[in-house]
Each structure stands twice: as structure tokens, then as C-alpha cells.
Coordinates of C-alpha atoms in Angstrom, one line a residue:
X1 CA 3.8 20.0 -27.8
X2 CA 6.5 20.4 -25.8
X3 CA 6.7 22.5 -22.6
X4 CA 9.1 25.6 -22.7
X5 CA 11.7 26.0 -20.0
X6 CA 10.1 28.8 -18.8
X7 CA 6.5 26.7 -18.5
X8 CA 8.3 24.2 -17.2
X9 CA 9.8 26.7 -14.4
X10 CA 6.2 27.5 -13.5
X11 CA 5.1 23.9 -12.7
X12 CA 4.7 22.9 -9.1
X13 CA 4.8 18.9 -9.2
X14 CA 4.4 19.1 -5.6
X15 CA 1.0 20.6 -5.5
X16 CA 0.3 17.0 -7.5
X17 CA 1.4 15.3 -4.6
X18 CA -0.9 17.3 -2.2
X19 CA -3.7 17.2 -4.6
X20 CA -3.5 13.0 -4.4
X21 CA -3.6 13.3 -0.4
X22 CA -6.2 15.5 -0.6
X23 CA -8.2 13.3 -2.7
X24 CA -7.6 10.3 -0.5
X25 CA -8.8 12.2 2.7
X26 CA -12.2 13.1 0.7
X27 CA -12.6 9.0 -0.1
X28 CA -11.9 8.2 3.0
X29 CA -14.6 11.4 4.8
X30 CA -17.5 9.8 1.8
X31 CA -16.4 6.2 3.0
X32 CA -17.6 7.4 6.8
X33 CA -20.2 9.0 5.7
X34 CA -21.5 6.1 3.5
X35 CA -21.1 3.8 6.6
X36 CA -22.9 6.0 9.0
X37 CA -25.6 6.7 6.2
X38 CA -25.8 2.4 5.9
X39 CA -26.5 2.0 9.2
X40 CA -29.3 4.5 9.6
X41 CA -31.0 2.5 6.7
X42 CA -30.5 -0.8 8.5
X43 CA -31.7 0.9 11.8
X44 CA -34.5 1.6 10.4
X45 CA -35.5 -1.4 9.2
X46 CA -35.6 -2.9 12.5
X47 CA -38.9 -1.2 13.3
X48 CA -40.4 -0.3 9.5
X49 CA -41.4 -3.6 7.4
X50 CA -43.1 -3.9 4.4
X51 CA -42.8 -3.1 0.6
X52 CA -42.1 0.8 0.9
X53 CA -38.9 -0.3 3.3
X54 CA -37.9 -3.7 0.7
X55 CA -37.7 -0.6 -2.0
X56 CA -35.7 1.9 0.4
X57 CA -33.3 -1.0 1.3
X58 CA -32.6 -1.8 -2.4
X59 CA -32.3 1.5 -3.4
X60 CA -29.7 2.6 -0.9
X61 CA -27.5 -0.8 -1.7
X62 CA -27.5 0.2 -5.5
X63 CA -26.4 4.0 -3.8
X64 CA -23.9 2.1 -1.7
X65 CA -22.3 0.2 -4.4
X66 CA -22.3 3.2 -6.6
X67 CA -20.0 4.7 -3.8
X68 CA -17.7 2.1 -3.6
X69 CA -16.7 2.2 -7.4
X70 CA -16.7 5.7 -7.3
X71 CA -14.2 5.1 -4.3
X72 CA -11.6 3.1 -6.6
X73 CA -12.1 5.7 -9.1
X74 CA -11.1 8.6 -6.9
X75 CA -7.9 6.6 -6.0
X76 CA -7.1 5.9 -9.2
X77 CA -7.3 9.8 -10.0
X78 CA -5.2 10.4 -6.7
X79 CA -2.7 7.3 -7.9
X80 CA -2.2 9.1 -11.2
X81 CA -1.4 12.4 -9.4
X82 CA 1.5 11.0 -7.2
X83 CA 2.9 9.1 -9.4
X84 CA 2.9 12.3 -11.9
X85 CA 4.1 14.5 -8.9
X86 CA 7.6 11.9 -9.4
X87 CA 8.3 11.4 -12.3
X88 CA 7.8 15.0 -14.3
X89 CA 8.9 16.3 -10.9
X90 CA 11.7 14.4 -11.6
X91 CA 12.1 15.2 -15.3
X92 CA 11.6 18.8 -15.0
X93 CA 14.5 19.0 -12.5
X94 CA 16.6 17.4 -15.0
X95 CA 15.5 19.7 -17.8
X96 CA 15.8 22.8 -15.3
X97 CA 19.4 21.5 -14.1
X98 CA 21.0 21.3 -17.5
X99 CA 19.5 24.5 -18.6
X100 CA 21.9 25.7 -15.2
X101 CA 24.8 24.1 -16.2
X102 CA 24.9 25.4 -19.7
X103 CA 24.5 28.9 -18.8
X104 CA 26.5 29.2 -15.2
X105 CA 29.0 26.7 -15.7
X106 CA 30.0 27.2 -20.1
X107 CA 28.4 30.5 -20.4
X108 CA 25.7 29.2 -23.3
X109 CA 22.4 30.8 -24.3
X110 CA 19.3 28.3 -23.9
X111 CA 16.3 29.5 -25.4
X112 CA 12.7 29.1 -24.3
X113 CA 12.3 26.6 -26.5
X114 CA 15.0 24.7 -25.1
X115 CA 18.1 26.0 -27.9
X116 CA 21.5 25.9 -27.2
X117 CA 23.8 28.5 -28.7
X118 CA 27.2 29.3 -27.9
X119 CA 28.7 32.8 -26.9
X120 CA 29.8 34.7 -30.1
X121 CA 33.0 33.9 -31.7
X122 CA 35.8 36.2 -30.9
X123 CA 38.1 37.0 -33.5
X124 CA 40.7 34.5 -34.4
X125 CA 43.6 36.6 -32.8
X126 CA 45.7 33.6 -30.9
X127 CA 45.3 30.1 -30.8
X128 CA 43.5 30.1 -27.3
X129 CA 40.8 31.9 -28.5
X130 CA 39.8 29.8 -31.8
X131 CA 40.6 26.4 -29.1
X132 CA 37.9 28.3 -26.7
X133 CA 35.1 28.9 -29.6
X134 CA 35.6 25.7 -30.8
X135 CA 35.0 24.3 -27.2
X136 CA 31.8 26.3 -26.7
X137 CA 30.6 25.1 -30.2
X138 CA 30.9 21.2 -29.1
X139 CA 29.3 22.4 -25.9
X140 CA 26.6 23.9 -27.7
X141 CA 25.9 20.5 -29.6
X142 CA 26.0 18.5 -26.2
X143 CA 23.6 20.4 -24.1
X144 CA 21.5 20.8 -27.6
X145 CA 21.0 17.0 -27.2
X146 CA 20.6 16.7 -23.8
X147 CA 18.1 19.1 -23.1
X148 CA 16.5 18.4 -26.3
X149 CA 16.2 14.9 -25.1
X150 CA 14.8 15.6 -21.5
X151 CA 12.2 17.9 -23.2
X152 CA 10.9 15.4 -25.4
X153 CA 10.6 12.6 -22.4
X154 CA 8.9 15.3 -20.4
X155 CA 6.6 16.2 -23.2
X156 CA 6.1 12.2 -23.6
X157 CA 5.5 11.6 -20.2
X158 CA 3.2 14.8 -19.6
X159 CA 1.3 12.7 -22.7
X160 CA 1.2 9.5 -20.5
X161 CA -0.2 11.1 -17.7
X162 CA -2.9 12.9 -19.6
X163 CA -4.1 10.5 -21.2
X164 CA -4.5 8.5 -18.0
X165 CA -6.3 11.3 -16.1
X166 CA -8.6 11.5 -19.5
X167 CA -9.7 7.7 -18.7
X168 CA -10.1 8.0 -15.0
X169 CA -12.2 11.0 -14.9
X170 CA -14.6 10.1 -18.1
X171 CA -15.2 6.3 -15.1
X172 CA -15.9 9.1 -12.5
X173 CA -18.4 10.5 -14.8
X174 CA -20.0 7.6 -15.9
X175 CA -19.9 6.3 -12.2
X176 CA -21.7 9.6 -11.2
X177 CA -24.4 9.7 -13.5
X178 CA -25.2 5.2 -14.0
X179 CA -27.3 2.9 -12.4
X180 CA -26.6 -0.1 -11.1
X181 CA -25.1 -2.5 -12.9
X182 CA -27.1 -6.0 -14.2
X183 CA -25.1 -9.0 -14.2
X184 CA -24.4 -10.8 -17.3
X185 CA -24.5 -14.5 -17.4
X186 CA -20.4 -15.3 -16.7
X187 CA -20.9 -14.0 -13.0
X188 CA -24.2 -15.5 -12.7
X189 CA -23.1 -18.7 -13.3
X190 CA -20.3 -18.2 -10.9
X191 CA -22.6 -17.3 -8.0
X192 CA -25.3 -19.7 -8.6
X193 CA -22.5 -22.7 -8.8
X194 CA -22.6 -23.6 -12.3
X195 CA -19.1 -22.0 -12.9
X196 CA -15.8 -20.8 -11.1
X197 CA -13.5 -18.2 -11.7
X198 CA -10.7 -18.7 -13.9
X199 CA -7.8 -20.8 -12.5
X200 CA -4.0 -18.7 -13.8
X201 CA -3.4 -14.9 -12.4
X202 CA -3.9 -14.5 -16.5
X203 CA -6.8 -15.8 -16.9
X204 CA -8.4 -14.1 -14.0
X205 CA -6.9 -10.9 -15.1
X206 CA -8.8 -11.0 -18.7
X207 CA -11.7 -12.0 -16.8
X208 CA -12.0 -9.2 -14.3
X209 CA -11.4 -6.6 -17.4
X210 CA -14.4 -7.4 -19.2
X211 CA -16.9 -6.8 -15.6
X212 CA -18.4 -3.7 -15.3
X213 CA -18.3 -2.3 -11.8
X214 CA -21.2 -3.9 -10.4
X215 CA -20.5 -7.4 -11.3
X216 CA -16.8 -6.9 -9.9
X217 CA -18.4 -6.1 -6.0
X218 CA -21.3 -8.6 -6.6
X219 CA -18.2 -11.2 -6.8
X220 CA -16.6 -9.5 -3.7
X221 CA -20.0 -10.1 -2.0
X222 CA -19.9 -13.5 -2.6
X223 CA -16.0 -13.9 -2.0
X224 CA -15.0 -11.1 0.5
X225 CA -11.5 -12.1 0.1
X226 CA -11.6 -12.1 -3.8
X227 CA -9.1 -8.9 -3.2
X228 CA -6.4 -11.7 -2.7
X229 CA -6.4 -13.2 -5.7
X230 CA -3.1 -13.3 -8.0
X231 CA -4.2 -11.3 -11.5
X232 CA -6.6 -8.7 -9.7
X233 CA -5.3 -4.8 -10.5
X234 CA -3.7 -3.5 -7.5
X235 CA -6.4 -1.0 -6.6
X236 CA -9.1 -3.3 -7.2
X237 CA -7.1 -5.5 -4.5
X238 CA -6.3 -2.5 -2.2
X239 CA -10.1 -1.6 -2.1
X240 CA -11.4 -5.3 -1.3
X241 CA -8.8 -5.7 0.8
X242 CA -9.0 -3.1 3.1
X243 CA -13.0 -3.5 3.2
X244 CA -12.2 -7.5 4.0
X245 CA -9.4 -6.4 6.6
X246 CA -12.5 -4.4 9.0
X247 CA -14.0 -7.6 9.3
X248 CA -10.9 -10.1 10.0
X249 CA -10.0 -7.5 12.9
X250 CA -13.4 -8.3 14.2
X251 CA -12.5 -11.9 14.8
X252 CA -13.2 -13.8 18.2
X253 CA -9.8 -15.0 18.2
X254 CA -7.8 -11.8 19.7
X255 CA -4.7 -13.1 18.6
X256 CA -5.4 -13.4 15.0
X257 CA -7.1 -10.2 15.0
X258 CA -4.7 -8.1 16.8
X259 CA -2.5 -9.3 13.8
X260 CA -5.0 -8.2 11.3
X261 CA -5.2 -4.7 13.3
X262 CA -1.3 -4.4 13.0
X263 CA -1.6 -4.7 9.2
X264 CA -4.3 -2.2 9.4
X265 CA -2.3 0.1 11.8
X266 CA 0.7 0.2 9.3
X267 CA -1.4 1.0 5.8
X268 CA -0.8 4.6 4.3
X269 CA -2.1 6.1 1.4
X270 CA 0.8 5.2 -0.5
X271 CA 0.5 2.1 0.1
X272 CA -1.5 -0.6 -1.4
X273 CA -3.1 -4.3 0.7
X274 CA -2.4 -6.5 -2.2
X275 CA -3.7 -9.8 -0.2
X276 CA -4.9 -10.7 3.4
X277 CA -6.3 -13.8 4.2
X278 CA -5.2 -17.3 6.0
X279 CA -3.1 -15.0 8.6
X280 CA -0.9 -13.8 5.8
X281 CA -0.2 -10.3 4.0
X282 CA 1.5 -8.4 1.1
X283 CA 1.4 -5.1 1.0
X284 CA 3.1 -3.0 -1.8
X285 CA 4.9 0.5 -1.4
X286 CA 3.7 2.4 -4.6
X287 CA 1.1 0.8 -7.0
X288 CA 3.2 -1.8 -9.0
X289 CA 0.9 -2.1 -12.1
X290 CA 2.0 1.6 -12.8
X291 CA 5.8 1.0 -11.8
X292 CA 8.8 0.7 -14.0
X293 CA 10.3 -1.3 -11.2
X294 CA 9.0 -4.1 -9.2
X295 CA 10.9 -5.5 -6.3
X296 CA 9.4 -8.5 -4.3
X297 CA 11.0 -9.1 -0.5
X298 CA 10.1 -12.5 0.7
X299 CA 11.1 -12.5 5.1
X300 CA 12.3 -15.1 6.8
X301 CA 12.2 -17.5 9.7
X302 CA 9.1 -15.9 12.5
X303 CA 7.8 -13.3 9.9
X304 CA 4.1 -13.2 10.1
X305 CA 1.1 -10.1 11.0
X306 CA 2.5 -9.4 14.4
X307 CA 5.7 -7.9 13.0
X308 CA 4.4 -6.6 9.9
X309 CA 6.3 -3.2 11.1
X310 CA 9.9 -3.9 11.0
X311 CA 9.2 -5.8 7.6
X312 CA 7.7 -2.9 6.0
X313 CA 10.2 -0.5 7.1
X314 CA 12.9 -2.7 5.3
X315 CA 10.5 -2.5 2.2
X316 CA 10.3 1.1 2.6
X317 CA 13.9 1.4 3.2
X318 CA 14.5 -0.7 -0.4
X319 CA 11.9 1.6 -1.9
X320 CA 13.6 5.0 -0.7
X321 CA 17.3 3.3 -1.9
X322 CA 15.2 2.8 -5.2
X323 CA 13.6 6.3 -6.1
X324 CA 17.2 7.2 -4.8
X325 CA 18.9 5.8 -7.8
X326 CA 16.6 6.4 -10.2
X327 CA 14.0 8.9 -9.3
X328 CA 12.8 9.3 -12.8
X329 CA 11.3 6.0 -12.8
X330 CA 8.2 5.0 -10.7
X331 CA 9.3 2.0 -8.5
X332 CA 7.2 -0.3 -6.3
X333 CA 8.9 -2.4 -3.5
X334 CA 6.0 -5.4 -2.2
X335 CA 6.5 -6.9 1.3
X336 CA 5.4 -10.7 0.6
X337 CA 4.2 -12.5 3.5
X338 CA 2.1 -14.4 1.9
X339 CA 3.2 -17.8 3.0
X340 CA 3.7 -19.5 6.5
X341 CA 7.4 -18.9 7.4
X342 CA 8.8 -21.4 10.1
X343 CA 8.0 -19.8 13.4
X344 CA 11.6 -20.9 15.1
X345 CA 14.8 -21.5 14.3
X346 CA 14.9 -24.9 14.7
X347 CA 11.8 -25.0 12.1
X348 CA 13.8 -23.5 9.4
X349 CA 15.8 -26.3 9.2
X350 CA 13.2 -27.9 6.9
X351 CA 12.3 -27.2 3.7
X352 CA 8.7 -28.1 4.2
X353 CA 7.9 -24.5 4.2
X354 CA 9.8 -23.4 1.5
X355 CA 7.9 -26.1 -1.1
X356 CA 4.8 -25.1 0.2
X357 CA 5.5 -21.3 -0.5
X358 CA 7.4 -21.4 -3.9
X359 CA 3.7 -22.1 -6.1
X360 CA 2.5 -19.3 -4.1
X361 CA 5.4 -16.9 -5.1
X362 CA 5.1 -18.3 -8.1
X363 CA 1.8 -17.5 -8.7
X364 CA 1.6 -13.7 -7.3
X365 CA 4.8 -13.4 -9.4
X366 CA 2.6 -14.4 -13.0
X367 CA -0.6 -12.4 -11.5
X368 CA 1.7 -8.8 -10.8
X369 CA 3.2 -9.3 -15.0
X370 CA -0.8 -10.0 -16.0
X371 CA -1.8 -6.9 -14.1
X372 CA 0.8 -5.0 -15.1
X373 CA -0.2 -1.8 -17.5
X374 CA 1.8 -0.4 -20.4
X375 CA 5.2 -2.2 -21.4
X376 CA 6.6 -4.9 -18.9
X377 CA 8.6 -3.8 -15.4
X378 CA 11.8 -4.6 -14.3
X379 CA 11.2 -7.2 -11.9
X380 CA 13.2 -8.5 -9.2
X381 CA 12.4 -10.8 -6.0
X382 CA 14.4 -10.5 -2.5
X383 CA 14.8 -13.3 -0.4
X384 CA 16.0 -12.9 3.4
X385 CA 17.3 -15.6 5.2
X386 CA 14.9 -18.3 5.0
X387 CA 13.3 -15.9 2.7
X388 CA 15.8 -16.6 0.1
X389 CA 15.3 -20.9 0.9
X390 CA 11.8 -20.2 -0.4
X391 CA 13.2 -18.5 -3.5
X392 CA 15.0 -21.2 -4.2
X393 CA 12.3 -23.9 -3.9
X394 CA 10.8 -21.4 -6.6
X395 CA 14.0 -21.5 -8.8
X396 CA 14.9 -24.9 -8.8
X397 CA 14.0 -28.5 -10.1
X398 CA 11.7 -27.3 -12.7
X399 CA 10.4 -24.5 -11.0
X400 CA 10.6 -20.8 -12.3
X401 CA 9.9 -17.3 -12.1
X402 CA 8.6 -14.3 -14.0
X403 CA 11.4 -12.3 -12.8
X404 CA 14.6 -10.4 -14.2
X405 CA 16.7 -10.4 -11.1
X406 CA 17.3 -12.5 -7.8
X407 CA 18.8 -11.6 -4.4
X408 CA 19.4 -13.5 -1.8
X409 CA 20.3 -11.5 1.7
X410 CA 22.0 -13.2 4.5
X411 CA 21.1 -16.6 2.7
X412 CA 21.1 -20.3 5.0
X413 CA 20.8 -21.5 1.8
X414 CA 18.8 -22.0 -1.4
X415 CA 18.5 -25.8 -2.3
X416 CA 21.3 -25.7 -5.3
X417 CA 24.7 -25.7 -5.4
X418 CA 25.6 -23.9 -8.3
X419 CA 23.7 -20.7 -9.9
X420 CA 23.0 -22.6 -13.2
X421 CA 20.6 -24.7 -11.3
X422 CA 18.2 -21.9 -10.6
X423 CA 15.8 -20.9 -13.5
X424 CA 14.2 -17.8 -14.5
X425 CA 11.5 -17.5 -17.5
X426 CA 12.5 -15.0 -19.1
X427 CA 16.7 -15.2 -18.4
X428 CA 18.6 -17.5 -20.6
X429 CA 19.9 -20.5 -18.6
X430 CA 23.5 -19.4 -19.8
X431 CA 22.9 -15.9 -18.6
X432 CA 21.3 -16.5 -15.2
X433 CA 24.3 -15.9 -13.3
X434 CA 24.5 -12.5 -14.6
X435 CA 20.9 -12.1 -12.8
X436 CA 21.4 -13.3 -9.2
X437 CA 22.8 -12.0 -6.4
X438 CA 24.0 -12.4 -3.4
X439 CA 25.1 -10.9 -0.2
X440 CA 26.1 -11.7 3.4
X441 CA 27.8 -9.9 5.9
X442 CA 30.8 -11.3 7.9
X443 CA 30.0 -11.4 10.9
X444 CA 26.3 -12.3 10.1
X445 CA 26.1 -16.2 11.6
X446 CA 24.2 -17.5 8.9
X447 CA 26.7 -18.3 7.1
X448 CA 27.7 -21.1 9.2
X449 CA 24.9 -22.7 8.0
X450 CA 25.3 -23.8 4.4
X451 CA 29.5 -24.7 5.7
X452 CA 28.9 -26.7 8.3
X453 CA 25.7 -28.2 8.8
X454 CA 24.5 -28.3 5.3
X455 CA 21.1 -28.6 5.0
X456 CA 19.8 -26.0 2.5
X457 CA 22.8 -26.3 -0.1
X458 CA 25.9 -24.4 -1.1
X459 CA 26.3 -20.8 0.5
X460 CA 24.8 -18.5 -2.4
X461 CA 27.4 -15.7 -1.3
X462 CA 30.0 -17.5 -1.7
X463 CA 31.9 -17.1 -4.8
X464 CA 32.7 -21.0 -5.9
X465 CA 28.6 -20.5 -6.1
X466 CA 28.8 -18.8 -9.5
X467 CA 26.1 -15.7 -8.4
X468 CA 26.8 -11.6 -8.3
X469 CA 28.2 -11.1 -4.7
X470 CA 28.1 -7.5 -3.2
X471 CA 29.1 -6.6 0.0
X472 CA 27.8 -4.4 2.7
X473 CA 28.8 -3.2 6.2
X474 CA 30.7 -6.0 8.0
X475 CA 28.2 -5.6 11.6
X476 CA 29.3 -6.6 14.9
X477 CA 29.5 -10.6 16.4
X478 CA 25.8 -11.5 17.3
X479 CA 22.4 -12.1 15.7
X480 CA 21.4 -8.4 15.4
X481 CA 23.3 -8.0 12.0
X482 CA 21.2 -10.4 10.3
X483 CA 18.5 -7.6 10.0
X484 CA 21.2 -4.7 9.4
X485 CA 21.5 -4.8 5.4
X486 CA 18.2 -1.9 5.8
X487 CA 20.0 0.4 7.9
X488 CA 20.9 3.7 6.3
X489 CA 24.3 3.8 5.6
X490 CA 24.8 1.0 5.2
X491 CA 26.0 0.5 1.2
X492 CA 24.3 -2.9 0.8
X493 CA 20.8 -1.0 0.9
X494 CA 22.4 0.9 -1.7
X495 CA 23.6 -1.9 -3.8
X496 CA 20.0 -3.5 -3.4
X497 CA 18.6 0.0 -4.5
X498 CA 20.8 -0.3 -7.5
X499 CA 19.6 -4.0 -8.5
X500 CA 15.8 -2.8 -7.8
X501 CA 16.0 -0.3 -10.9
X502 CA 18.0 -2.6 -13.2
X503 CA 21.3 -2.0 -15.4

């Protein structure tokens, strides 16, 4: 049924939003708790042996994996509450603002029920007055609609959210009063050798749906770094992840490890540790299997763990553009380091690394539409600076991705010299150029590139190129404005927040 305006004036979305952090610091005070708890069993083992001990030590690892579902399940609940706290925070505004327009600004009636009716007529003595009824009659019908509309997505995404919460709490339930889990013979065969996992993100995906919750860490036991794996739901990866991530920091190599550490140091509840392994990272702003907008930003030339930071704050800065435009809509903006980008300039003038990355992107591109829950996202993918080379490598002779939109950003290049050479599944060849686009700024030296020396193909930004150019803020001469398309203000970060949410 659908909430009256006077409900709907009495709902606090925010408390939502405090409610999912709350949640999230519970996990996180039973996760220390179930450490400390884990390493007073294993104490005691040191110096008590025999059956009585063997019995204690399984028992507490069926406890301890109990925990760690329970964990996901908690997250999910917290998941569902912020991304709730948006969108009918969002809707309600709507609803509440054009029930303020209609009465301050034309001086209509709105119901409870969400009515529009328009002041009495006066009596038909002059012209004016019949024009001014006859206006607040078409008004009427207008805000009718409108607010008849917003009610009904509220009501519908109220529905959505409900039903959600419904599923999550009956797993915390189950989880709270089940066993542990046998395996059935698919994962058996998978440990014992006889089998693998499945090959394609899809694959994988229908795979991991059909495991109960013990099977799933049994498999993450085996494989710690399962979590990176392309068709995996994002919280399943998150919560692997995260686990695998204590460990890598513990590496002898203090190099690698302090990279590992700066991932950890920059993870927040919002976001989500979608792969960490072979020195690489992605990590996603907002849960993309629950977002209506998925935006993919692939760095550049020297990107790697050690300055995960200033990536993620342009992914956060795309993300905030994003919710910006259209805060209705739950987005999710994924910083893709998943590849090794050339570590000098010099290095970038191959395309080695590029051909080596595109079946990656490729391939985390299929696994986030197999994951994906409810009907598909808008999808885009970002490439900066060499970032955008790799793109291409994806795009071109042959290649292809699951995406609706490309942008390239301060571009050397992407390996084509026209738009209708780059390929998208799901875009009509004769409609591509409608979906990429392109942007550099002029005083931005990468641009020199693709004109004089040559190496990575025709300038994308340039118009002869056939893509969607957009312009930003021009910058100053020097190599800091290849980074400023994320600083506020600057209207290409609004353009890219535009593209993010789609037409």
C-alpha cells in the first residue's frame, strides 16, 4: 500500500543509514572477539592433547565458521539499510518537495493520500478569473501525476527493500540456529583434485549459488584468494578478501606488504575489496550488484597498491558527481587496478601492458553483469591515460565489452583510429559512437602524444575521431593537469557524473 504524505513526513531515512554503521561496528567487535576466542582454543592445545582436545578443536571451527557466515549476513542486512537510507530518502524528498510546490507556490490542496485539488472556482465575473481557474485546474492534473507517480515508486521501492530485508534476516536465522554444513560431492571433488572450478565469471557465478555456507569457506580454505575471482557476489568477495588481505600484510617482503597495508588503510564500510592478489586491487564505492549504475575507472601509467589513495579519491570523487545527478538511483563507482600498469613513462610507450590487461577487464567486466541482482545496470568503464590504451586493447580487433558507455580521460591513445573500430556487446556497431567519450584538457601534454609521436593511434578527443567529446577546465602548462579532471569544480567531473547514470 502506498505511504501517505503524512507517513511519509514521519520517516527518518537517515536513522537507516546509522542503523547500517551500527551494524558494521557490531561485525567487526564479534570478528575480535571470535579472533581472540580462536586463539585461546589454539593456546590451549599447545599443552592439552588427546581425544577430549581433537573434539574441542572441531567444535569451535564449526562455531568459527558459523561466525563468519553470520558475518556476511550481518553486512548484507547493513548493505540493504544504506542503500534504503538513499534511495527512499531520496524518493521521499521528491514526494515531500512537490507536495511544497503545489501548495506554496499554486496554492493547491494535496491530500493525505497524495490528491491534488485546485482552489475553488470563483465566479466567472471577468476573463482573468475563468483564465486563473482554468490554470489551477491544469495544475491540479500535473501535480496529480507527479506526485501520484513518486508515491507509487516509493511504495515500489519500499516493496524492494522489504522483501530484501525478509531474505536476509530469515539467512541470519537459519545461520543462528544450523550446524555445520556437510559438503556435497561438486566441492569435494574440487578439493580432493578430481575437479576445478568453473572457467567464465558465469559459470562460476551459478556455481557459487547453489553452495550452502559451509561449502563456500571450505573453498576459501583451500583457495584464500578465491574472493578474487570474476563472478563471486560482491560481499562474498569483500569478506574473503578482507580475511586474505590480514595475511598478505603479513608478508616478509615489506614492500609488498606495506602496499597491501595501504589497501587495508583506505577500506571503509562503504566500501567493498572486490579482488587482491598478484600486487593488484579493485575496490568498489557502493555494492555494485545492488546498483543501478556501474562505473569502472581503469589508472594509468605508475598506478599500483602504493597509491591506492589518490586513485580512490578520484573514484570517490566520480561516485559523489554520480549520486549528484541522480540521487534516486543507487550507483557504484569500482577503482580497477587489477592489472600491471607500466611503472614509467617511458614503459607506456608499449602496448604490452595493455594486451595483457584487456582479458582481465574483460573478464571482471562479464563476472560484475553475472553477479549483478535484479534487472541489468547501466554500465560504463573509465580509462585514464594509459588507462584508456588498455580500454582500447579491450575494444578492439575482436575484442569486446559488457559495457553501455566508454570514456576515455586525458587519452595517449587507444589503438584505433576511428570510433567504429571499437566494439561493445551489447551496442550496435552503427551506434557505438553515440556510446564513447572522450575528453582532454588543453593544456594537458598528453595530447602530444597521439599527434606527434604516434604510437597508440589517433587522439580519441579529437573530433576527426568520430567519439562524444566534452570538455572540462582548461589547467595550467605542466603535468599536474593530467590528474585535475577529479577536482571539484571542475565541470568535466560533472560531465563524467552525467555519463555514469546514463541518458
Amino acid at each position: 500500500m502506498r505511504p501517505t504524505v503524512s507517513q511519509l513526513r514521519a520517516w527518518s531515512p537517515e536513522k537507516l543509514r546509522t542503523s547500517a554503521s551500527e551494524l558494521i561496528e557490531i561485525d567487526r567487535q564479534i570478528e575480535v572477539l571470535g579472533n581472540d576466542a580462536g586463539r585461546s582454543v589454539d593456546a590451549v592445545r599447545e599443552f592439552w592433547q588427546g581425544q577430549a582436545s581433537s573434539a574441542a578443536a572441531v567444535l569451535w571451527s564449526g562455531i568459527s565458521l558459523s561466525l563468519s557466515r553470520l558475518s556476511i549476513a550481518v553486512r548484507v542486512v547493513a548493505d540493504l539499510y544504506g542503500g534504503a537510507a538513499n534511495t527512499i530518502g531520496a524518493a521521499r524528498k521528491s514526494v515531500l518537495d512537490l507536495v511544497e510546490e503545489a501548495t506554496l507556490e499554486h496554492g493547491l490542496t494535496v491530500s493525505d493520500s497524495g490528491a491534488v485539488s485546485a482552489p475553488a472556482p470563483k465566479q466567472p465575473w471577468n476573463v482573468a478569473d475563468v483564465m486563473q481557474d482554468s490554470e489551477n485546474a491544469t495544475a491540479a492534473q500535473i501535480f496529480q501525476q507527479k506526485i501520484s507517480t513518486a508515491l507509487t515508486l516509493i511504495d515500489d521501492q519500499d516493496n524492494r527493500a522489504a522483501t530484501a530485508l525478509g531474505e536476509a534476516f530469515r539467512e541470519i536465522g537459519s545461520l543462528l540456529g544450523s550446524q555445520p554444513d556437510s559438503l556435497g560431492r561438486t566441492v569435494v571433488d574440487i578439493l580432493d583434485g578430481r575437479s576445478t572450478l568453473p572457467g567464465t565469471p558465469a559459470e562460476l557465478h551459478r556455481l557459487w549459488e547453489t553452495l550452502s555456507p559451509g561449502e563456500k569457506d571450505a573453498l576459501a580454505r583451500w583457495d584464500p584468494s578465491i574472493g578474487s575471482l570474476d563472478g563471486l557476489p560482491a560481499l562474498d568477495r569483500d569478506y574473503y578478501n578482507r580475511r586474505y588481505l590480514t595475511v598478505l600484510e603479513r608478508l616478509p617482503d615489506r614492500t609488498v606488504a606495506a602496499g597491501y597495508a595501504a589497501v587495508h588503510g583506505e577500506l571503509r564500510p562503504d566500501t567493498f575489496l572486490l579482488s587482491v592478489t598478484d600486487g593488484h586491487a579493485v575496490v568498489a564505492v557502493g555494492n555494485p550488484d545492488a546498483a543501478d549504475n556501474v562505473a569502472t575507472l581503469v589508472p594509468g601509467t605508475g598506478s599500483g597498491l602504493s597509491g591506492v589513495g589518490g586513485d580512490l579519491q578520484r573514484t570517490k570523487a566520480m561516485y559523489d558527481a554520480a549520486v549528484g545527478t541522480v540521487p534516486t538511483e543507487a550507483t557504484s563507482v569500482i577503482l580497477w587496478s587489477g592489472y600491471d600498469a607500466p611503472p614509467g613513462i617511458p614503459d607506456a610507450a608499449s602496448d604490452l601492458y595493455a594486451n595483457s590487461a584487456a582479458p582481465r577487464l574483460d573478464s571482471f567486466q562479464n563476472g560484475l553483469r553475472a553477479s549483478h541482482d535484479g534487472p541489468p545496470s547501466h554500465n560504463v568503464v573509465i580509462g585514464h591515460s594509459y588507462g584508456s590504451t588498455v580500454v582500447g586493447a579491450a575494444t578492439t580487433r575482436g575484442a569486446s565489452l559488457d559495457v553501455d558507455e566508454l570514456v576515455f580521460v586525458a587519452s595517449p591513445g587507444v589503438d584505433a583510429e576511428r570510433v567504429n573500430e571499437l566494439s561493445l556487446d551489447r551496442v550496435d556497431a552503427a551506434e557505438v559512437a553515440r556510446h564513447v567519450h572522450s575528453t582532454t584538457a588543453f593544456w594537458d601534454p598528453v595530447q602530444l602524444i597521439p599527434k606527434i609521436l604516434g604510437i597508440h593511434g589517433f587522439d580519441p578527443s579529437d573530433p576527426e575521431f568520430g567519439a562524444q567529446v566534452f570538455t572540462g577546465s582548461p589547467g595550467e602548462p605542466g603535468f599536474g593537469v593530467h590528474s585535475d579532471y577529479w577536482e571539484s569544480g571542475n565541470p568535466a567531473l560533472t560531465e563524467l557524473g552525467r555519463i555514469i547514470t546514463g541518458p
